[in-house]
Coordinates of C-alpha atoms and ligand atoms in Angstrom, one line a residue:
M1 CA 0.0 0.0 0.0
K2 CA 1.0 3.6 -0.4
C3 CA 0.0 5.5 2.7
L4 CA -0.2 9.2 3.6
V5 CA 0.5 9.6 7.3
T6 CA -0.4 13.0 8.9
G7 CA 1.4 13.5 12.2
G8 CA 4.0 10.9 11.2
A9 CA 6.7 12.8 13.0
G10 CA 4.9 12.5 16.3
Y11 CA 5.0 9.7 18.9
I12 CA 2.3 7.2 17.8
G13 CA 2.5 8.3 14.1
S14 CA 6.2 7.6 13.8
H15 CA 5.9 4.2 15.4
T16 CA 3.2 3.4 12.9
V17 CA 5.3 4.7 10.1
I18 CA 8.1 2.2 11.1
S19 CA 5.6 -0.6 11.4
L20 CA 4.2 0.2 7.9
L21 CA 7.7 0.2 6.4
D22 CA 8.6 -3.0 8.2
A23 CA 5.5 -4.6 6.7
G24 CA 6.7 -3.5 3.2
H25 CA 4.4 -0.5 2.6
E26 CA 5.3 2.9 1.1
V27 CA 4.8 5.9 3.4
V28 CA 4.8 9.6 3.0
V29 CA 4.7 11.8 6.1
L30 CA 2.8 15.1 6.4
D31 CA 3.6 17.1 9.5
N32 CA 4.0 20.7 10.6
L33 CA 6.6 19.6 13.3
S34 CA 4.7 21.6 16.0
T35 CA 5.2 18.7 18.4
G36 CA 6.8 16.1 16.2
H37 CA 10.4 15.6 15.3
R38 CA 12.2 15.5 12.0
A39 CA 14.6 12.9 13.4
A40 CA 11.6 10.6 14.1
I41 CA 11.0 10.2 10.4
P42 CA 13.1 7.4 9.0
A43 CA 15.8 8.2 6.4
G44 CA 14.4 7.8 2.9
V45 CA 10.8 8.5 3.8
R46 CA 9.3 11.4 1.8
F47 CA 8.4 14.3 4.2
L48 CA 5.9 17.0 3.4
H49 CA 6.4 19.9 5.9
L50 CA 2.8 21.2 5.8
D51 CA 0.2 22.4 8.2
L52 CA -3.3 20.9 7.8
S53 CA -4.9 24.3 8.2
N54 CA -3.6 25.0 4.6
A55 CA -6.6 23.5 2.9
E56 CA -5.4 24.2 -0.6
A57 CA -2.0 22.6 -0.1
I58 CA -3.7 19.6 1.5
T59 CA -6.0 19.1 -1.4
E60 CA -3.0 19.2 -3.8
V61 CA -1.3 16.5 -1.8
V62 CA -4.4 14.3 -1.7
A63 CA -5.4 14.8 -5.3
G64 CA -1.8 14.8 -6.7
E65 CA -1.1 11.1 -6.5
H66 CA -2.8 7.8 -5.7
W67 CA -3.1 6.8 -2.0
D68 CA -4.3 3.4 -0.8
A69 CA -4.9 4.7 2.7
V70 CA -4.7 8.0 4.7
L71 CA -3.8 7.7 8.4
H72 CA -4.6 10.8 10.4
F73 CA -2.6 11.2 13.7
A74 CA -2.0 15.0 13.6
G75 CA -3.6 17.1 16.2
V76 CA -3.3 18.8 19.6
S77 CA -3.9 16.4 22.4
L78 CA -3.5 17.8 25.9
V79 CA -6.7 17.3 27.9
G80 CA -5.8 19.8 30.6
D81 CA -4.7 22.5 28.1
S82 CA -8.0 22.0 26.3
M83 CA -9.9 22.9 29.5
R84 CA -8.0 26.3 29.4
R85 CA -8.2 26.9 25.6
P86 CA -11.3 25.1 24.4
F87 CA -11.7 27.0 21.1
H88 CA -8.1 26.4 20.2
Y89 CA -8.6 22.7 20.5
L90 CA -12.0 22.6 18.8
R91 CA -10.6 24.7 15.9
D92 CA -7.2 23.0 15.6
N93 CA -8.4 19.5 15.7
Y94 CA -11.8 19.7 14.0
I95 CA -11.2 22.3 11.3
T96 CA -7.8 20.8 10.2
A97 CA -9.4 17.4 10.1
L98 CA -12.3 18.7 8.1
N99 CA -9.8 20.1 5.5
L100 CA -8.2 16.6 5.2
I101 CA -11.5 14.6 5.3
E102 CA -13.1 16.8 2.7
S103 CA -10.1 16.5 0.4
C104 CA -10.0 12.7 0.9
A105 CA -13.7 12.1 0.5
T106 CA -14.0 14.2 -2.6
H107 CA -10.9 12.8 -4.3
G108 CA -11.7 9.2 -4.1
I109 CA -9.7 8.0 -1.0
E110 CA -11.3 4.7 0.0
R111 CA -9.6 4.0 3.4
F112 CA -9.0 6.4 6.3
V113 CA -7.7 5.7 9.8
F114 CA -8.2 8.2 12.5
S115 CA -6.5 8.6 15.9
S116 CA -9.5 8.9 18.2
T117 CA -9.4 8.7 22.0
A118 CA -10.7 7.3 25.2
A119 CA -11.5 10.9 26.1
L120 CA -14.7 10.4 24.2
F121 CA -15.9 8.5 27.3
G122 CA -14.5 11.3 29.5
R123 CA -17.0 11.1 32.4
D124 CA -16.5 8.6 35.1
N125 CA -17.0 5.1 34.0
Q126 CA -16.8 2.9 37.1
S127 CA -19.1 0.2 35.8
G128 CA -16.3 -1.8 34.2
L129 CA -14.6 -2.0 30.8
I130 CA -15.6 0.6 28.2
T131 CA -17.0 -1.1 25.1
D132 CA -17.0 0.3 21.6
N133 CA -20.7 1.3 21.9
A134 CA -20.5 2.8 25.4
S135 CA -22.2 6.2 25.6
I136 CA -20.1 9.1 24.4
Q137 CA -19.8 11.9 26.8
P138 CA -16.6 13.9 26.3
G139 CA -15.4 15.4 29.5
S140 CA -13.2 18.0 27.7
P141 CA -13.0 20.1 24.5
Y142 CA -10.2 17.8 23.4
G143 CA -12.6 14.7 23.6
E144 CA -15.3 16.7 22.0
S145 CA -13.1 17.7 19.0
K146 CA -12.4 14.0 18.4
F147 CA -16.0 13.1 18.5
L148 CA -16.8 15.8 16.0
I149 CA -14.2 14.3 13.7
E150 CA -15.8 10.9 14.1
R151 CA -19.1 12.4 13.0
A152 CA -17.5 14.0 9.9
L153 CA -16.1 10.6 9.0
H154 CA -19.5 9.0 9.4
W155 CA -20.9 11.5 6.8
A156 CA -17.9 11.0 4.5
D157 CA -18.8 7.3 4.4
C158 CA -22.6 7.9 4.0
I159 CA -22.2 10.4 1.2
Y160 CA -18.9 9.6 -0.5
G161 CA -18.3 6.0 0.4
M162 CA -15.0 6.7 2.2
R163 CA -14.5 4.0 4.8
S164 CA -12.9 4.9 8.1
A165 CA -11.6 3.2 11.2
C166 CA -11.8 5.4 14.3
L167 CA -9.3 3.9 16.7
R168 CA -10.0 5.1 20.3
Y169 CA -6.7 4.8 22.0
F170 CA -6.5 4.5 25.7
N171 CA -3.0 5.4 27.0
A172 CA -0.2 4.8 24.5
A173 CA 3.1 4.0 26.2
G174 CA 6.5 2.4 25.6
A175 CA 9.0 2.7 22.8
D176 CA 10.1 0.8 19.7
P177 CA 11.6 -2.5 21.0
Q178 CA 14.5 -2.1 18.6
G179 CA 15.3 1.3 20.1
R180 CA 14.8 3.3 16.8
L181 CA 12.0 5.6 18.3
G182 CA 10.6 6.7 21.6
E183 CA 8.3 9.2 23.3
D184 CA 9.4 12.8 23.4
H185 CA 6.6 15.3 24.0
T186 CA 7.2 19.0 25.0
P187 CA 5.6 19.6 27.4
E188 CA 5.4 16.0 28.6
T189 CA 2.2 15.2 30.5
H190 CA 2.1 11.4 30.4
L191 CA 2.8 9.5 33.6
I192 CA 5.3 7.0 32.4
P193 CA 7.9 9.3 30.6
L194 CA 7.5 11.8 33.5
A195 CA 8.2 9.1 36.1
I196 CA 11.1 7.7 34.1
D197 CA 12.7 11.2 33.8
T198 CA 12.3 11.6 37.6
L199 CA 13.9 8.2 38.1
L200 CA 16.8 9.2 35.9
G201 CA 17.3 12.4 37.9
R202 CA 16.1 14.7 35.0
R203 CA 13.2 16.0 37.0
P204 CA 13.2 16.7 40.7
V205 CA 9.9 15.1 41.7
L206 CA 7.0 13.3 40.1
Q207 CA 3.5 14.7 40.9
L208 CA 0.6 12.4 41.3
F209 CA -2.6 14.3 40.6
G210 CA -5.3 13.4 43.2
N211 CA -5.4 10.7 45.9
D212 CA -9.2 10.8 46.6
Y213 CA -10.6 9.1 43.6
A214 CA -13.0 6.1 44.3
T215 CA -10.4 3.6 43.2
R216 CA -8.4 0.9 45.0
D217 CA -5.7 3.2 46.2
G218 CA -7.3 6.6 45.6
T219 CA -5.3 7.4 42.4
C220 CA -6.7 7.3 38.8
V221 CA -6.8 4.1 36.9
R222 CA -5.6 4.0 33.3
D223 CA -5.2 1.3 30.6
Y224 CA -1.7 1.3 29.0
I225 CA -1.2 -0.1 25.6
H226 CA 2.3 -0.5 24.0
V227 CA 2.8 1.9 21.0
T228 CA 4.0 -0.9 18.8
D229 CA 0.8 -2.9 19.5
L230 CA -1.1 0.2 18.6
A231 CA 0.8 0.5 15.3
D232 CA 0.0 -3.1 14.5
A233 CA -3.7 -2.4 15.1
H234 CA -3.6 0.4 12.5
I235 CA -2.4 -2.0 9.8
R236 CA -5.0 -4.5 10.7
A237 CA -7.7 -1.9 10.7
I238 CA -6.8 -0.8 7.2
D239 CA -7.4 -4.4 6.0
R240 CA -10.6 -4.6 7.9
L241 CA -12.1 -1.6 6.1
D242 CA -13.0 -3.8 3.2
G243 CA -15.9 -4.9 5.4
G244 CA -17.1 -1.3 6.1
S245 CA -16.4 1.6 8.5
V246 CA -15.6 0.7 12.2
A247 CA -14.8 2.3 15.5
Y248 CA -12.7 0.3 17.9
N249 CA -11.5 0.8 21.5
L250 CA -7.8 0.1 21.8
G251 CA -6.4 -0.8 25.1
S252 CA -5.0 -3.8 27.0
G253 CA -8.2 -4.4 29.1
T254 CA -6.3 -4.0 32.3
G255 CA -6.2 -0.9 34.4
F256 CA -3.3 0.3 36.6
T257 CA -3.5 3.0 39.2
N258 CA -1.0 5.8 39.1
L259 CA 0.7 4.3 42.3
E260 CA 0.9 0.9 40.6
V261 CA 2.7 2.5 37.6
V262 CA 5.1 4.1 40.0
R263 CA 5.8 0.7 41.6
S264 CA 6.4 -0.8 38.2
I265 CA 8.9 1.9 37.3
E266 CA 10.7 1.3 40.6
R267 CA 10.8 -2.4 39.9
V268 CA 12.1 -2.1 36.4
G269 CA 14.5 0.8 37.2
G270 CA 15.7 -0.9 40.4
Q271 CA 15.4 2.2 42.6
K272 CA 13.0 4.3 44.5
L273 CA 11.2 7.1 42.8
H274 CA 10.7 10.6 44.4
W275 CA 7.0 11.5 44.1
E276 CA 4.5 13.7 45.8
W277 CA 0.7 14.4 45.8
A278 CA -0.7 17.2 43.8
A279 CA -4.3 18.5 43.3
R280 CA -6.6 16.7 40.9
R281 CA -6.5 18.0 37.3
P282 CA -9.8 19.2 35.8
G283 CA -11.2 16.9 33.2
D284 CA -9.4 13.7 34.5
P285 CA -11.9 10.9 34.9
S286 CA -11.1 8.4 37.7
V287 CA -11.1 5.1 35.6
L288 CA -10.6 4.5 31.9
V289 CA -10.1 0.9 30.9
A290 CA -10.9 -0.5 27.4
D291 CA -12.9 -3.5 26.3
S292 CA -11.0 -4.3 23.0
E293 CA -12.6 -7.6 22.3
R294 CA -14.2 -6.4 19.1
I295 CA -10.9 -5.4 17.3
R296 CA -9.4 -8.7 18.5
R297 CA -12.3 -10.7 17.2
E298 CA -12.6 -8.9 13.9
T299 CA -8.9 -8.4 13.0
G300 CA -7.0 -11.0 15.0
W301 CA -5.2 -8.2 16.8
N302 CA -3.4 -9.6 19.8
P303 CA -1.2 -7.2 21.9
H304 CA 2.2 -8.5 22.4
Y305 CA 3.1 -6.4 25.5
R306 CA 0.8 -7.7 28.2
S307 CA 2.5 -6.6 31.4
I308 CA 3.0 -3.0 32.6
D309 CA 6.7 -3.8 33.4
S310 CA 7.4 -4.9 29.8
I311 CA 5.9 -1.6 28.5
V312 CA 7.9 0.5 31.0
E313 CA 11.1 -1.5 30.1
T314 CA 11.1 -0.4 26.5
A315 CA 10.3 3.3 27.5
L316 CA 13.1 3.3 30.1
R317 CA 15.6 1.8 27.6
W318 CA 14.9 4.5 25.0
R319 CA 14.9 7.4 27.5
E320 CA 18.2 6.2 29.0
A321 CA 19.8 6.1 25.6
H322 CA 18.3 9.5 24.6
P323 CA 18.7 11.9 27.6
H324 CA 17.6 14.8 25.4
G325 CA 14.9 12.9 23.5
Y326 CA 15.3 13.6 19.8
G327 CA 17.3 16.7 20.6
K328 CA 20.5 14.6 20.6
Ligands
LIG1 N1 -0.5 9.6 23.2 C1 -1.7 9.1 23.6 O1 -1.7 8.3 24.6 C2 -2.9 9.3 22.8 C3 -4.1 8.7 23.4 C4 -5.3 8.9 22.7 C5 -5.3 9.6 21.4 N2 -4.1 10.1 21.0 C6 -4.2 10.8 19.7 O2 -3.2 10.2 18.8 C7 -2.6 11.2 18.0 C8 -1.1 11.1 18.1 O3 -0.7 11.4 19.4 P1 0.8 11.5 19.8 O4 0.9 11.2 21.3 O5 1.6 10.8 18.8 O6 1.0 13.1 19.6 P2 2.2 13.9 19.0 O7 2.0 15.3 19.5 O8 3.5 13.2 19.4 O9 2.0 13.8 17.5 C9 1.1 14.7 16.8 C10 1.8 15.1 15.5 O10 1.0 15.9 14.7 C11 1.7 17.0 14.2 N3 0.7 18.1 14.0 C12 -0.1 18.7 15.0 N4 -0.9 19.6 14.4 C13 -0.6 19.6 13.0 C14 -1.1 20.3 11.9 N5 -2.1 21.3 12.1 N6 -0.7 20.0 10.7 C15 0.3 19.1 10.5 N7 0.8 18.4 11.5 C16 0.4 18.6 12.8 C17 2.7 17.3 15.2 O11 3.8 18.0 14.8 C18 3.1 15.9 15.7 O12 4.2 15.4 14.9 C19 -3.2 12.6 18.4 O13 -4.3 12.9 17.5 C20 -3.8 12.3 19.8 O14 -4.9 13.1 20.0 C21 -3.0 10.0 21.6

């Protein structure tokens, strides 16, 4: 396949680019490098340094050559930031995605894969695993922007026949097991890289936000999925699109509290972590754990990284080898 990957210089996008290349596909990356890294794009991969807000340029790219699939990772994705700047998030994610979706739908693209999110189910969901058809109640403008994009894709299918897979990731974590890529966000807000940097002495202390949630130890519960397993799910989802559009929840099905993640990092790193309590963050639901049975059943997807320690181990290895992320 020949694939156009927006956001392919970012964390999940770059890991998917590598997986597509490893599987023998051709890839072109489109990215504005706002949070992504030129160094995360493998040598030899064509790179289009473009912003998705430039509708005219996007249409030229989409219409200018044949694409078997478009994978859309690009976007802004900090839940907390979206509670402070709601319109920035709604505009940046939704309007830029509309530019891309309209170009794709009206120029005959048949397969589209979209990075959606567990933040669609943003309100507390204590009742168990979150299934693909759980009620959608975004708890933040970020989650809302992703839901709007899912709706645009629904209409792109109904009216233009463009099939799409909306993959609702829970928490992506870990790094390429061969050490070619890793996670390097600025600012970093994800628990595992923050904890690893604290363990490695690059941050003074790790903050755990909230200790009074109704969970087994009072801290939030999240479902961590290895980024290479996520990448594999994208390739399977593209094949699955021959059967029609889909929306899948993507997680491991097991939730870990923030304190359990801290303990995993201490186990894998072999030392104590310096952490402290901080106030809850607005928009953070207490429990988010995926039921991913449907994508397993329908595509044969079977995550390889089953324990939190094995995910942490790949992340730690990359971070140790790259003290300045992609900076050096
Ligand atoms: N990281 C997670 O755990 C997680 C969970 C759920 C959903 N997601 C979604 O997955 C996607 C990828 O997440 P990530 O963690 O890899 O983020 P990231 O910030 O590492 O990657 C996003 C990429 O998109 C590019 N980009 C942003 N705006 C752009 C624009 N207007 N035009 C062109 N390129 C643009 C950035 O430069 C970056 O390379 C995002 O859409 C995010 O919302 C991530």
